[in-house]
CSV table of C-alpha atoms and ligand atoms in Angstrom, one decimal:
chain,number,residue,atom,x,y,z
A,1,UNK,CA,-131.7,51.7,-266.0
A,2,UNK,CA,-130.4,48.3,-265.7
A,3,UNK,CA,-128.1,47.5,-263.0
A,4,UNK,CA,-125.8,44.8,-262.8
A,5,UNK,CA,-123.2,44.1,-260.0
A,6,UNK,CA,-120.3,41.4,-259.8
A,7,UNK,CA,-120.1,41.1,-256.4
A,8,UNK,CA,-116.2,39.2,-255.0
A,9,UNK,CA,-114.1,39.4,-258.5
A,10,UNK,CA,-110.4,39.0,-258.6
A,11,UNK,CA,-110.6,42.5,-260.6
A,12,UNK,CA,-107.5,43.6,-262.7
A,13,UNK,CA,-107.7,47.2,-262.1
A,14,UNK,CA,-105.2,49.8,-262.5
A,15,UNK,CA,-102.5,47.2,-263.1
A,16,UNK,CA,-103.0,45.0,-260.4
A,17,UNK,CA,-105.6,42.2,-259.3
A,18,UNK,CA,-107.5,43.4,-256.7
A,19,UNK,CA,-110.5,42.1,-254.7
A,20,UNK,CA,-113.1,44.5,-255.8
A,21,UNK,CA,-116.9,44.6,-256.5
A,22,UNK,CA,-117.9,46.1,-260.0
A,23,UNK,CA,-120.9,47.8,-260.6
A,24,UNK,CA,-122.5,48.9,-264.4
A,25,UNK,CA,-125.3,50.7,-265.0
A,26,UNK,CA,-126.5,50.5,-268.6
A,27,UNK,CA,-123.8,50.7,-270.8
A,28,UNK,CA,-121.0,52.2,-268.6
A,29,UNK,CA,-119.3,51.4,-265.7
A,30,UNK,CA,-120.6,53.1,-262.5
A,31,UNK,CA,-118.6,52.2,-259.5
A,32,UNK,CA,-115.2,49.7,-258.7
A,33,UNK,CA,-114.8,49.4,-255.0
A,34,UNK,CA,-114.0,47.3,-252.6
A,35,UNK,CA,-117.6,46.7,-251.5
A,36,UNK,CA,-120.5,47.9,-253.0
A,37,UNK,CA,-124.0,47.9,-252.2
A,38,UNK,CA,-126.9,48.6,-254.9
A,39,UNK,CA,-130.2,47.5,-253.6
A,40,UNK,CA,-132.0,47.2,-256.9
A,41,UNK,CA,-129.5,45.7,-259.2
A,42,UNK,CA,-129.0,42.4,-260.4
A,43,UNK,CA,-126.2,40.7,-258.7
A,44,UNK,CA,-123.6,37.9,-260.0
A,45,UNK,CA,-121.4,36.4,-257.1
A,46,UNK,CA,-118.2,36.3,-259.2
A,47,UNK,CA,-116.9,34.3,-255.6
A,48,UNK,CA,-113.0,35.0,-256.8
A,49,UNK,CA,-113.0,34.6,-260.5
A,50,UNK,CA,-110.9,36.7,-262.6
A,51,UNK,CA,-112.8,40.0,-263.7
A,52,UNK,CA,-111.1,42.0,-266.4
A,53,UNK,CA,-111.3,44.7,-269.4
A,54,UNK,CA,-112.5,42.5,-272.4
A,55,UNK,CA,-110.1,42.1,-274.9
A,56,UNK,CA,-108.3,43.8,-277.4
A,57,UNK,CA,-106.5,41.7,-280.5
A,58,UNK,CA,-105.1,44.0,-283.2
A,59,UNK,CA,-104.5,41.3,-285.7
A,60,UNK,CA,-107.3,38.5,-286.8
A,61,UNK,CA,-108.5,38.2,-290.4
A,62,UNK,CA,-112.7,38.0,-291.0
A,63,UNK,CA,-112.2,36.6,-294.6
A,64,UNK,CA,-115.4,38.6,-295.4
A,65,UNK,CA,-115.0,40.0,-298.2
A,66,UNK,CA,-114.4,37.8,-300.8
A,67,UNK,CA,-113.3,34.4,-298.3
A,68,UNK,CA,-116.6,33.9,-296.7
A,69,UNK,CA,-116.2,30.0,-296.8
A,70,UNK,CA,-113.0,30.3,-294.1
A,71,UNK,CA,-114.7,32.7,-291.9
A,72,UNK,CA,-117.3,36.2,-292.1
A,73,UNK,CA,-117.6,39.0,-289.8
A,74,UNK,CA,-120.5,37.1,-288.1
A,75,UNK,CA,-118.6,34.0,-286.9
A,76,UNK,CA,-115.1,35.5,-286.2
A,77,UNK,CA,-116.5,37.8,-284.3
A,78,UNK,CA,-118.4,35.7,-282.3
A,79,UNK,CA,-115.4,33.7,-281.7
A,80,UNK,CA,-114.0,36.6,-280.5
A,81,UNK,CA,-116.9,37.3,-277.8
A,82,UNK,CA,-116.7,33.5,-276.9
A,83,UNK,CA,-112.7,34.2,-276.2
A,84,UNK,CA,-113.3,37.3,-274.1
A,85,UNK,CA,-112.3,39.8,-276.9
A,86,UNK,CA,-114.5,43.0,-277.5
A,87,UNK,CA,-112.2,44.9,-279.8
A,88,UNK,CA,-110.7,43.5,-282.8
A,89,UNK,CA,-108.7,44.6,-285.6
A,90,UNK,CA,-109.0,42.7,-289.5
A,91,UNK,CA,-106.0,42.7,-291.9
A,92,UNK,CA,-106.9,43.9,-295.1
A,93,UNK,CA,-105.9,40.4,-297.3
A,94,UNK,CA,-109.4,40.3,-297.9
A,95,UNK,CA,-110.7,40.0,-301.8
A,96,UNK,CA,-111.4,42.9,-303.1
A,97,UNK,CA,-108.1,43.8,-301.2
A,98,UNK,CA,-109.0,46.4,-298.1
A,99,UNK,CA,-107.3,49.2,-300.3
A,100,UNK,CA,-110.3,51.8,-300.9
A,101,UNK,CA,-112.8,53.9,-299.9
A,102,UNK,CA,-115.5,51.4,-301.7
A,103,UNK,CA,-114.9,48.5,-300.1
A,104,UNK,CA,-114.0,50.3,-296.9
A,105,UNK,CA,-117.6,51.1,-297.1
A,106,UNK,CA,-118.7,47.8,-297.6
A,107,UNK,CA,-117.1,46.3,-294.7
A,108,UNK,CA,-118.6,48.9,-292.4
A,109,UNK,CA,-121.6,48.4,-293.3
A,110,UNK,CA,-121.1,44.5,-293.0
A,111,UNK,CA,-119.7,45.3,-289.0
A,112,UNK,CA,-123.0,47.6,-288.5
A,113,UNK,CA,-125.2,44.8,-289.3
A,114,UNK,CA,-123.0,41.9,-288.3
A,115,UNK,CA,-120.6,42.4,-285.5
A,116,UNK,CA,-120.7,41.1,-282.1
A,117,UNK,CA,-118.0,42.6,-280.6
A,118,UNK,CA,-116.5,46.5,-281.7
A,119,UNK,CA,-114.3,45.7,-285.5
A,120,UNK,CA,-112.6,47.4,-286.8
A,121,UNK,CA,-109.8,46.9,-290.3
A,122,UNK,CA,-106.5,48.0,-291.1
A,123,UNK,CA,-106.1,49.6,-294.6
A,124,UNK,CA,-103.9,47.9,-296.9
A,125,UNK,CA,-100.7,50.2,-297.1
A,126,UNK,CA,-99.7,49.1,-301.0
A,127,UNK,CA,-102.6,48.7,-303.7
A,128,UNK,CA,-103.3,44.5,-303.6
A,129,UNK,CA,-100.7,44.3,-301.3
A,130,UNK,CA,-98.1,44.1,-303.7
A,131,UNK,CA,-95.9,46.6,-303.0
A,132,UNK,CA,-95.7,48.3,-305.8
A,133,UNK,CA,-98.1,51.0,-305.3
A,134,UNK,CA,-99.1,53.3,-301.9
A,135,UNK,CA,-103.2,53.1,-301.2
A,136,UNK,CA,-104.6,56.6,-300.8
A,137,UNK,CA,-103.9,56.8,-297.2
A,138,UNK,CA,-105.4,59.6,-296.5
A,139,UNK,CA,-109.1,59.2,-298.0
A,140,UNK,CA,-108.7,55.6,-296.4
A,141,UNK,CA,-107.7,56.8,-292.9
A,142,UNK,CA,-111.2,59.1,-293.1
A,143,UNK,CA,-113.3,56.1,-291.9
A,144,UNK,CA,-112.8,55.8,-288.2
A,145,UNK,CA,-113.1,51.5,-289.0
A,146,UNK,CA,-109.6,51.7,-290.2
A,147,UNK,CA,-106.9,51.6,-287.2
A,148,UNK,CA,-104.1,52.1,-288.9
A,149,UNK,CA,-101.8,50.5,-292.4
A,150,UNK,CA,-101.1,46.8,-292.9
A,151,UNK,CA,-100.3,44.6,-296.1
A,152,UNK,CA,-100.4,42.0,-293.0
A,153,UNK,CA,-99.8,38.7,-295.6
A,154,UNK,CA,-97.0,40.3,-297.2
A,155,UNK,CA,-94.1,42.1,-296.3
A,156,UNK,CA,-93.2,45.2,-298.3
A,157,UNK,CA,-89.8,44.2,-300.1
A,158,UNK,CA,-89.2,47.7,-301.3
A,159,UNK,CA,-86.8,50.1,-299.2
A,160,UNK,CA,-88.5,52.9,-300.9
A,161,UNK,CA,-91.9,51.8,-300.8
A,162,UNK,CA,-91.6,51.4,-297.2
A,163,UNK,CA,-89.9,55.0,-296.4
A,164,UNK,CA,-93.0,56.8,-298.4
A,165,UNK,CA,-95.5,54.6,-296.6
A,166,UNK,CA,-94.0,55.5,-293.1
A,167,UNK,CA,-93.2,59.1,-294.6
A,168,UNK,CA,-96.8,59.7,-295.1
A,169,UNK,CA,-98.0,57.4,-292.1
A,170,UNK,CA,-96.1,59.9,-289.7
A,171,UNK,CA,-97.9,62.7,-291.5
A,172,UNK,CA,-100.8,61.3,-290.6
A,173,UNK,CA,-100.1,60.4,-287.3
A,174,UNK,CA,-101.0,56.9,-288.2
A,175,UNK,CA,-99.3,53.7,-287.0
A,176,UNK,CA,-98.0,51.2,-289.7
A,177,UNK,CA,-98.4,47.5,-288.9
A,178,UNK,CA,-96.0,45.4,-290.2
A,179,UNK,CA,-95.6,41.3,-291.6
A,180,UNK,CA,-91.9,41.6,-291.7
A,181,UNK,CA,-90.6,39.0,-293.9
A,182,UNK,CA,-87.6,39.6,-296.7
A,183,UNK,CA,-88.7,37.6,-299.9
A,184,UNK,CA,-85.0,36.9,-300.9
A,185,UNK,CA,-84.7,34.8,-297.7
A,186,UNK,CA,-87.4,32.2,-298.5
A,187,UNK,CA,-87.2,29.0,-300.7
A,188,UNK,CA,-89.9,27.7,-302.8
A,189,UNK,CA,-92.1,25.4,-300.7
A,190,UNK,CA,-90.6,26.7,-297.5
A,191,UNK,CA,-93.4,25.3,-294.8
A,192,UNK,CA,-91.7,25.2,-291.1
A,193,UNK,CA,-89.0,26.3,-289.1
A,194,UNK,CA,-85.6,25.5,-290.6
A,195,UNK,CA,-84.8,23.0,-287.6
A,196,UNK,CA,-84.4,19.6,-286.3
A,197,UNK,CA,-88.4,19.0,-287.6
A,198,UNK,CA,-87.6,20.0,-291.0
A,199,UNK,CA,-84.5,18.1,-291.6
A,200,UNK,CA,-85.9,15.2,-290.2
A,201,UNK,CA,-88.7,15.1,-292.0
A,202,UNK,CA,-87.0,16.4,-295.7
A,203,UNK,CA,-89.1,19.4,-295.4
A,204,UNK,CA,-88.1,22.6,-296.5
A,205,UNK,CA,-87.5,25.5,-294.2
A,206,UNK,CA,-88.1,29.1,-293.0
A,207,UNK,CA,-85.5,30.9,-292.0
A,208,UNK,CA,-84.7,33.4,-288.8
A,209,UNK,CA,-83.2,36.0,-291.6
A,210,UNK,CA,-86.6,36.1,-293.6
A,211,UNK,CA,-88.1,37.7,-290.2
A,212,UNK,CA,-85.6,39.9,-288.5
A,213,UNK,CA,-83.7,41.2,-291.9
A,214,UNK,CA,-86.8,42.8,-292.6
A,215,UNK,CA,-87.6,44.3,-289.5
A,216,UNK,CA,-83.9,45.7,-289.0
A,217,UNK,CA,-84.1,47.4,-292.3
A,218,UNK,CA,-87.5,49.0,-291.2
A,219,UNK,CA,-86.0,49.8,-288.0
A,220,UNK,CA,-83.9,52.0,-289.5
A,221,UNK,CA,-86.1,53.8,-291.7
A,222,UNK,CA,-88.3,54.7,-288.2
A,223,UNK,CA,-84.4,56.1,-287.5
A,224,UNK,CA,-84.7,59.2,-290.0
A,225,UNK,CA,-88.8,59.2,-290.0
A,226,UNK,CA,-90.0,59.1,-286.3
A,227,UNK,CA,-93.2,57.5,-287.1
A,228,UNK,CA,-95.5,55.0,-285.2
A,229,UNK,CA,-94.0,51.5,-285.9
A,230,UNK,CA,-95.6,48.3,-284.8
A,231,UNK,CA,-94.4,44.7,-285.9
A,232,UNK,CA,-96.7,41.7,-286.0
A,233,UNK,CA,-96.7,38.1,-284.7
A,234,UNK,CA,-92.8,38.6,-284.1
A,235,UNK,CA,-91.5,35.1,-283.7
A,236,UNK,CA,-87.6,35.2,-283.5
A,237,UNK,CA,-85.0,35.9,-280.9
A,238,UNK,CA,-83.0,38.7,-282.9
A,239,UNK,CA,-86.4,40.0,-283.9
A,240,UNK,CA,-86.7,40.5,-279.8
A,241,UNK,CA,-83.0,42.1,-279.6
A,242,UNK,CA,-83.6,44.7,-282.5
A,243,UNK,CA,-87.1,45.8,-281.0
A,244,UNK,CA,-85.6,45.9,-277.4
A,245,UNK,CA,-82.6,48.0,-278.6
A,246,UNK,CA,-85.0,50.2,-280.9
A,247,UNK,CA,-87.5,51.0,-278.1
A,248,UNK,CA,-84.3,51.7,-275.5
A,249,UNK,CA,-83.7,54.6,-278.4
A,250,UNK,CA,-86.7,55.8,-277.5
A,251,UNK,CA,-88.8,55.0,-280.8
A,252,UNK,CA,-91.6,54.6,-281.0
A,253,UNK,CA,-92.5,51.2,-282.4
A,254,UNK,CA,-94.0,48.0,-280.4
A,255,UNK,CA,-94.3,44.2,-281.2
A,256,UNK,CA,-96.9,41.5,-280.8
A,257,UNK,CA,-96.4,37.6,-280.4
A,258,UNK,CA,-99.0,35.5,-280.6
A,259,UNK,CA,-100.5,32.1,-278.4
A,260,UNK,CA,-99.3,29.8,-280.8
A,261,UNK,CA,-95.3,31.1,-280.8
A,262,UNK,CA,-95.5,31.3,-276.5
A,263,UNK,CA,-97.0,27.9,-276.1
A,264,UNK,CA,-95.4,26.1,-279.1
A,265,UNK,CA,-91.8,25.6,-280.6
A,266,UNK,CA,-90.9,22.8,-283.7
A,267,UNK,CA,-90.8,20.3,-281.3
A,268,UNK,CA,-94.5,20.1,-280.8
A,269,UNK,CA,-95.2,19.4,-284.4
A,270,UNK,CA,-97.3,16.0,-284.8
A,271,UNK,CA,-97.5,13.7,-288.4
A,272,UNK,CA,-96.8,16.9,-290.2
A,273,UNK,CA,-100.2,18.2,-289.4
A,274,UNK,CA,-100.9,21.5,-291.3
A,275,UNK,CA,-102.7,23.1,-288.2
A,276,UNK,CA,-98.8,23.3,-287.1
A,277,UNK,CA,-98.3,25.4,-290.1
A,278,UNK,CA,-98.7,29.6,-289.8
A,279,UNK,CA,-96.2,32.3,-290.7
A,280,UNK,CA,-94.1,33.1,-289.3
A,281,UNK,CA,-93.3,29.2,-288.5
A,282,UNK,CA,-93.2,27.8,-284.7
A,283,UNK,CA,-89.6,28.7,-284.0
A,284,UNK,CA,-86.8,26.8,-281.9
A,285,UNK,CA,-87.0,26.3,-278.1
A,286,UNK,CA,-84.7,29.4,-277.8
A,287,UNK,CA,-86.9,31.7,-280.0
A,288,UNK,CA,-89.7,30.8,-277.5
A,289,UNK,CA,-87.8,31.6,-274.4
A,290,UNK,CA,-87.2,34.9,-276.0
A,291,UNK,CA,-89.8,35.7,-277.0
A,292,UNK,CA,-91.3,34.9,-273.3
A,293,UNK,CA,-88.5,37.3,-272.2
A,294,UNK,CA,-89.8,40.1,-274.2
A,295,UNK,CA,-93.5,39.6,-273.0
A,296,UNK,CA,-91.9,40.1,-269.5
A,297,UNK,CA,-89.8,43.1,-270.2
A,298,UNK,CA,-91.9,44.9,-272.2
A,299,UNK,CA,-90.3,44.5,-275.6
A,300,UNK,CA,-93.4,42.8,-276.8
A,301,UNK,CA,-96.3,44.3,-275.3
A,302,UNK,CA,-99.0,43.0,-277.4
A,303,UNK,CA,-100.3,39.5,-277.2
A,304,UNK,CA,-102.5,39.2,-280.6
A,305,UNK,CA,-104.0,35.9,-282.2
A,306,UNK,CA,-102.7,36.1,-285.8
A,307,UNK,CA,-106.6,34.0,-286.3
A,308,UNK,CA,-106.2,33.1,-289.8
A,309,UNK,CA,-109.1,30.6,-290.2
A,310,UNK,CA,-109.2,28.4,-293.4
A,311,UNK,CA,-111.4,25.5,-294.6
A,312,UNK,CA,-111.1,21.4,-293.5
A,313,UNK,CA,-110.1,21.0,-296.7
A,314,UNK,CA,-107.8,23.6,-296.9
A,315,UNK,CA,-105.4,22.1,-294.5
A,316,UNK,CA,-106.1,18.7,-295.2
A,317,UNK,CA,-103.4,19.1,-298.1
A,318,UNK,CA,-99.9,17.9,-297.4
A,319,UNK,CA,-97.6,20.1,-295.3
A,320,UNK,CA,-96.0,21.9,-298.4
A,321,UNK,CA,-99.0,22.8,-300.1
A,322,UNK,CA,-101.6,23.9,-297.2
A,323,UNK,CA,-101.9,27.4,-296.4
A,324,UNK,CA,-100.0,29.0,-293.5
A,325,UNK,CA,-102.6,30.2,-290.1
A,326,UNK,CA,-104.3,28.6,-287.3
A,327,UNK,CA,-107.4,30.1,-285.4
A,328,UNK,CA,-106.6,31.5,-282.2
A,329,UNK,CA,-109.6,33.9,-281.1
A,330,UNK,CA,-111.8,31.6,-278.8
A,331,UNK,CA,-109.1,30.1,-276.8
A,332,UNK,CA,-106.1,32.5,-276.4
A,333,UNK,CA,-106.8,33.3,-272.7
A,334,UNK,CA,-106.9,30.0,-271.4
A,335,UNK,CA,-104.1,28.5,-273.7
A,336,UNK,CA,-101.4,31.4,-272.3
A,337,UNK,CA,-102.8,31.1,-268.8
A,338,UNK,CA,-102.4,27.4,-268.8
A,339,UNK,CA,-99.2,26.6,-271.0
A,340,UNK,CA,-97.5,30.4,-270.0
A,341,UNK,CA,-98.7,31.6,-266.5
A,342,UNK,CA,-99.1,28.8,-264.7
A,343,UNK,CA,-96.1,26.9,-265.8
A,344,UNK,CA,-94.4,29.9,-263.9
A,345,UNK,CA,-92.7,31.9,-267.0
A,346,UNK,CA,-95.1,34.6,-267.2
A,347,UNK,CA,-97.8,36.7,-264.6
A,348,UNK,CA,-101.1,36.8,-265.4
A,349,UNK,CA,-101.4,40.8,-264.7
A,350,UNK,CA,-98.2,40.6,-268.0
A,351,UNK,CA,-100.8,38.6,-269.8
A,352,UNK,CA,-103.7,40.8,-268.9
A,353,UNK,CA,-101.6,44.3,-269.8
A,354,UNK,CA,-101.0,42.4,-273.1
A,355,UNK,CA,-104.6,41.7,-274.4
A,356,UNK,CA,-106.2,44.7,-273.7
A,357,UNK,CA,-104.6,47.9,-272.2
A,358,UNK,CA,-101.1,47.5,-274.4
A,359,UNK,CA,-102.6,46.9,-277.6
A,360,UNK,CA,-105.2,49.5,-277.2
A,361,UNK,CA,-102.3,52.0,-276.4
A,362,UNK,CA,-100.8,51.1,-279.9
A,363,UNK,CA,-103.3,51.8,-281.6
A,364,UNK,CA,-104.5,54.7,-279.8
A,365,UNK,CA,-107.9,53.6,-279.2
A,366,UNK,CA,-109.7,55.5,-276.4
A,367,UNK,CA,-110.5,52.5,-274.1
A,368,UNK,CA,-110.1,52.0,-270.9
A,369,UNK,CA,-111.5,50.3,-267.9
A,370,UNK,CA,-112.4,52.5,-265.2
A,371,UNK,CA,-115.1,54.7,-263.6
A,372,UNK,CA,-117.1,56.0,-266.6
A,373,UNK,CA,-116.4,54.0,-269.2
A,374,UNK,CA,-118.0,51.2,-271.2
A,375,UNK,CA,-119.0,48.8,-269.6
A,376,UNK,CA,-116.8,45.8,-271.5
A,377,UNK,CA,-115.5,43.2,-269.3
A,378,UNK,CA,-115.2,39.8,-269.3
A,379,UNK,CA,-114.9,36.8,-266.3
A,380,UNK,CA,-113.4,33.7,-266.1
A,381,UNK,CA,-112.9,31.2,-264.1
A,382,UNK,CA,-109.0,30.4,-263.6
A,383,UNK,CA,-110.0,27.0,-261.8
A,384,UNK,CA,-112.2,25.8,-264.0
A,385,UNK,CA,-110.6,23.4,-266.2
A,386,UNK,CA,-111.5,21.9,-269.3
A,387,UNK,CA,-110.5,20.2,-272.5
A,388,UNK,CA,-110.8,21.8,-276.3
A,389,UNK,CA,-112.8,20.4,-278.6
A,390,UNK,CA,-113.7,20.6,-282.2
A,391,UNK,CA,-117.5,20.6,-281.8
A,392,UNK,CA,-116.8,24.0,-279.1
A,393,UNK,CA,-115.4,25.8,-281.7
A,394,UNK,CA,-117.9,28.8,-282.6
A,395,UNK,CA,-115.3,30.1,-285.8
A,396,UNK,CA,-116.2,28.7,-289.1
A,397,UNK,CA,-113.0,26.8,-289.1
A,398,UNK,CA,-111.3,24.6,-286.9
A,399,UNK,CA,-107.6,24.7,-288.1
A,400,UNK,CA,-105.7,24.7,-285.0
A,401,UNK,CA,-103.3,22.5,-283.3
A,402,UNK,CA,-105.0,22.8,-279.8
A,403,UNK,CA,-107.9,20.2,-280.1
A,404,UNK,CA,-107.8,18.2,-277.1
A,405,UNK,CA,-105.5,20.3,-274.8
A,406,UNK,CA,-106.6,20.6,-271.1
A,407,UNK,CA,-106.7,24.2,-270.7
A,408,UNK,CA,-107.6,26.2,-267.4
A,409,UNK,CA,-109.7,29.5,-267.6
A,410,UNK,CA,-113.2,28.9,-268.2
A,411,UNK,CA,-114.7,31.8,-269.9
A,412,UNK,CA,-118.1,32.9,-267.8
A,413,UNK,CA,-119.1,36.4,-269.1
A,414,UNK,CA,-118.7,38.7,-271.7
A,415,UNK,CA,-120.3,42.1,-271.4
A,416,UNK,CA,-119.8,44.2,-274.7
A,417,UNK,CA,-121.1,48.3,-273.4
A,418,UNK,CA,-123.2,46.7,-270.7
A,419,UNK,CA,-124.7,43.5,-273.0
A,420,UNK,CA,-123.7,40.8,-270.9
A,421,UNK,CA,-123.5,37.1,-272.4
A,422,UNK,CA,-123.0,34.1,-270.0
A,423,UNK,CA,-121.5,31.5,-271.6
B,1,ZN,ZN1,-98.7,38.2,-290.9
């Protein structure tokens, strides 16, 4: 069988960065010491760069179906191996609307023929996402592609809508993913953080409320159900205090924050450029700071992209009238080690924890990296620096904010169960 071994990584393993030589036979990984010898294998001189699990995001959209012109299977999941992912998880705002067993079907057959890395979907937890009606959760939940229940797009304005999705969720011993944002909170035409950017520039704004009302009246419905909570892209500072004082009660719910909200506040928006628009918004210099905060203790242990590709045209519309979402797959690593790690706010072994073991853990995906186990792993070179730019961009769309940043962490390999791609 074929035999590969990185010889001298910086190996994240059990927790901590390690100097440690990695050996995979096949599809699974045979040995992890600190020096190994295999006479017939190929060998890679990693010579200090970073070896770690590939990684995990729980919360990209494909756009395939029914969006194929922002982004399919095929290219967002190559993105995803170009950013060092091998496990990723699409929201079900797809059209038709991930909601059934038929088009369940269809996107699994889509990932069989398609994929590049292991994807996987959420199911839609109301009909269309529009919170009126619950899917069939149970006949959805049969397909082992769907991790777990998200109208991820939309939050679900009904109290009681909410309580019988988590009701049955628990049931299930399922995990419900939510976009917390309270409709009665947000003004037509609302495009950015209501701050200092806004005002200046007589645009209108986003509230804190329309995030953390929502999640505070979920929060309490986990109270009386006990079930598997998880928010997304959480982007305010109460929105950190209510999940922090939630999980000191010993629920069981988690939270996510994406690149864009650790790297980015309102004050880095440029001419109004739409790639500075997503929801939830870039938030204050305080939000950010808390939301850094949380990565560190724990409170948010999930870093996860939020890639919401869309078309040139798309966001070439003003401010108030493109849609919200950047891309974020290919060049999440670097951007956090750069802007985040090496500014000195974060570790990179936080960082590491946060895209791949953590989110796995959420979702209760059996993955792991140790003796035995697949071989997925990726390298990078933390010295390595370079610059983004447009033309690098493997997504179908190139809607972010990031073109032209000097980023360090070169990505090098990235072996999906013992496939190994050298970039
Ligand atoms: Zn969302």
């Amino acid at each position: 069988m074929n035999k590969i071994l990185f010889k001298n990584g910086l190996v994240y393993y059990h927790q901590k960065l390690s100097s440690l030589d990695v050996l995979v036979e096949g599809d699974t990984i045979k040995a992890i010491e600190e020096k190994i010898d295999e006479k017939d294998a190929q060998v890679i001189d990693l010579k200090g760069k970073l070896l770690t699990h590939s990684f995990i995001d729980i919360h990209v959209h494909l756009r395939e179906p029914g969006f194929e012109y922002k982004e399919t299977v095929a290219t967002g999941s190559k993105s995803a191996l170009y950013g060092g992912y091998s496990h990723i998880v699409a929201m079900a705002n797809t059209l038709p609307c991930m909601d059934n067993e038929e088009t369940i079907e269809r996107f699994e057959k889509i990932v069989a023929k398609d994929a590049c890395v292991h994807t996987y979907t959420y199911s839609a937890i109301t009909k269309g996402l529009a919170g009126k009606e619950l899917v069939n959760m149970e006949d959805n939940l049969r397909h082992q592609i769907v991790a777990g229940f998200s109208d991820d797009g939309k939050g679900v304005q009904s109290d009681a809508m909410m309580k019988a999705a988590m009701t049955k969720a628990k049931a299930l011993d399922s995990i419900i993913v939510a976009h917390c944002e309270d409709e009665s909170e947000l003004k037509p035409g609302g495009c950015i953080h209501e701050g200092n950017y806004a005002k200046e520039h007589e645009l209108i704004g986003i509230n804190n409320e329309s995030e953390f009302k929502q999640v505070a009246r979920d929060l309490d419905i986990v109270r009386t159900v006990h079930n598997r909570y998880h928010v997304c892209h959480v982007s305010t500072h109460q929105t950190v205090d209510l999940l922090r004082k939630a999980k000191a009660e010993g629920l069981p719910v988690s939270g996510e924050v994406s690149p864009h909200h650790l790297v980015l506040t309102d004050e880095n928006i440029k001419n109004c450029d739409p790639n500075y628009k997503m929801n939830p918004p870039l938030r204050s210099k305080e939000d950010r700071e808390a939301l850094i905060k949380g990565l560190n203790d724990g409170t948010l242990s999930v870093i996860a992209t939020d890639h919401a590709p869309h078309s040139e045209e798309e966001k070439e519309r003003h401010i108030s009238k493109a849609p919200f979402g950047i891309i974020g797959l290919q060049h999440c690593f670097p951007l956090i080690y750069t802007y985040v790690v090496k500014t000195g706010e974060t570790t990179l072994e936080t960082v590491l924890e946060a895209m791949s073991a953590a989110p796995a853990k959420v979702l209760k995906m059996p993955v792991e990296f140790e003796v035995g186990s697949k071989a997925d792993l990726c390298v990078f070179d933390l010295e390595e620096k370079f610059i983004i730019k447009k033309e690098d961009i493997v997504s179908k769309a190139s809607n972010t904010p990031f073109i032209g940043y000097p980023c360090y962490g070169k990505i090098k390999y990235n072996m999906i169960e013992g496939k190994l791609t050298e970039f």
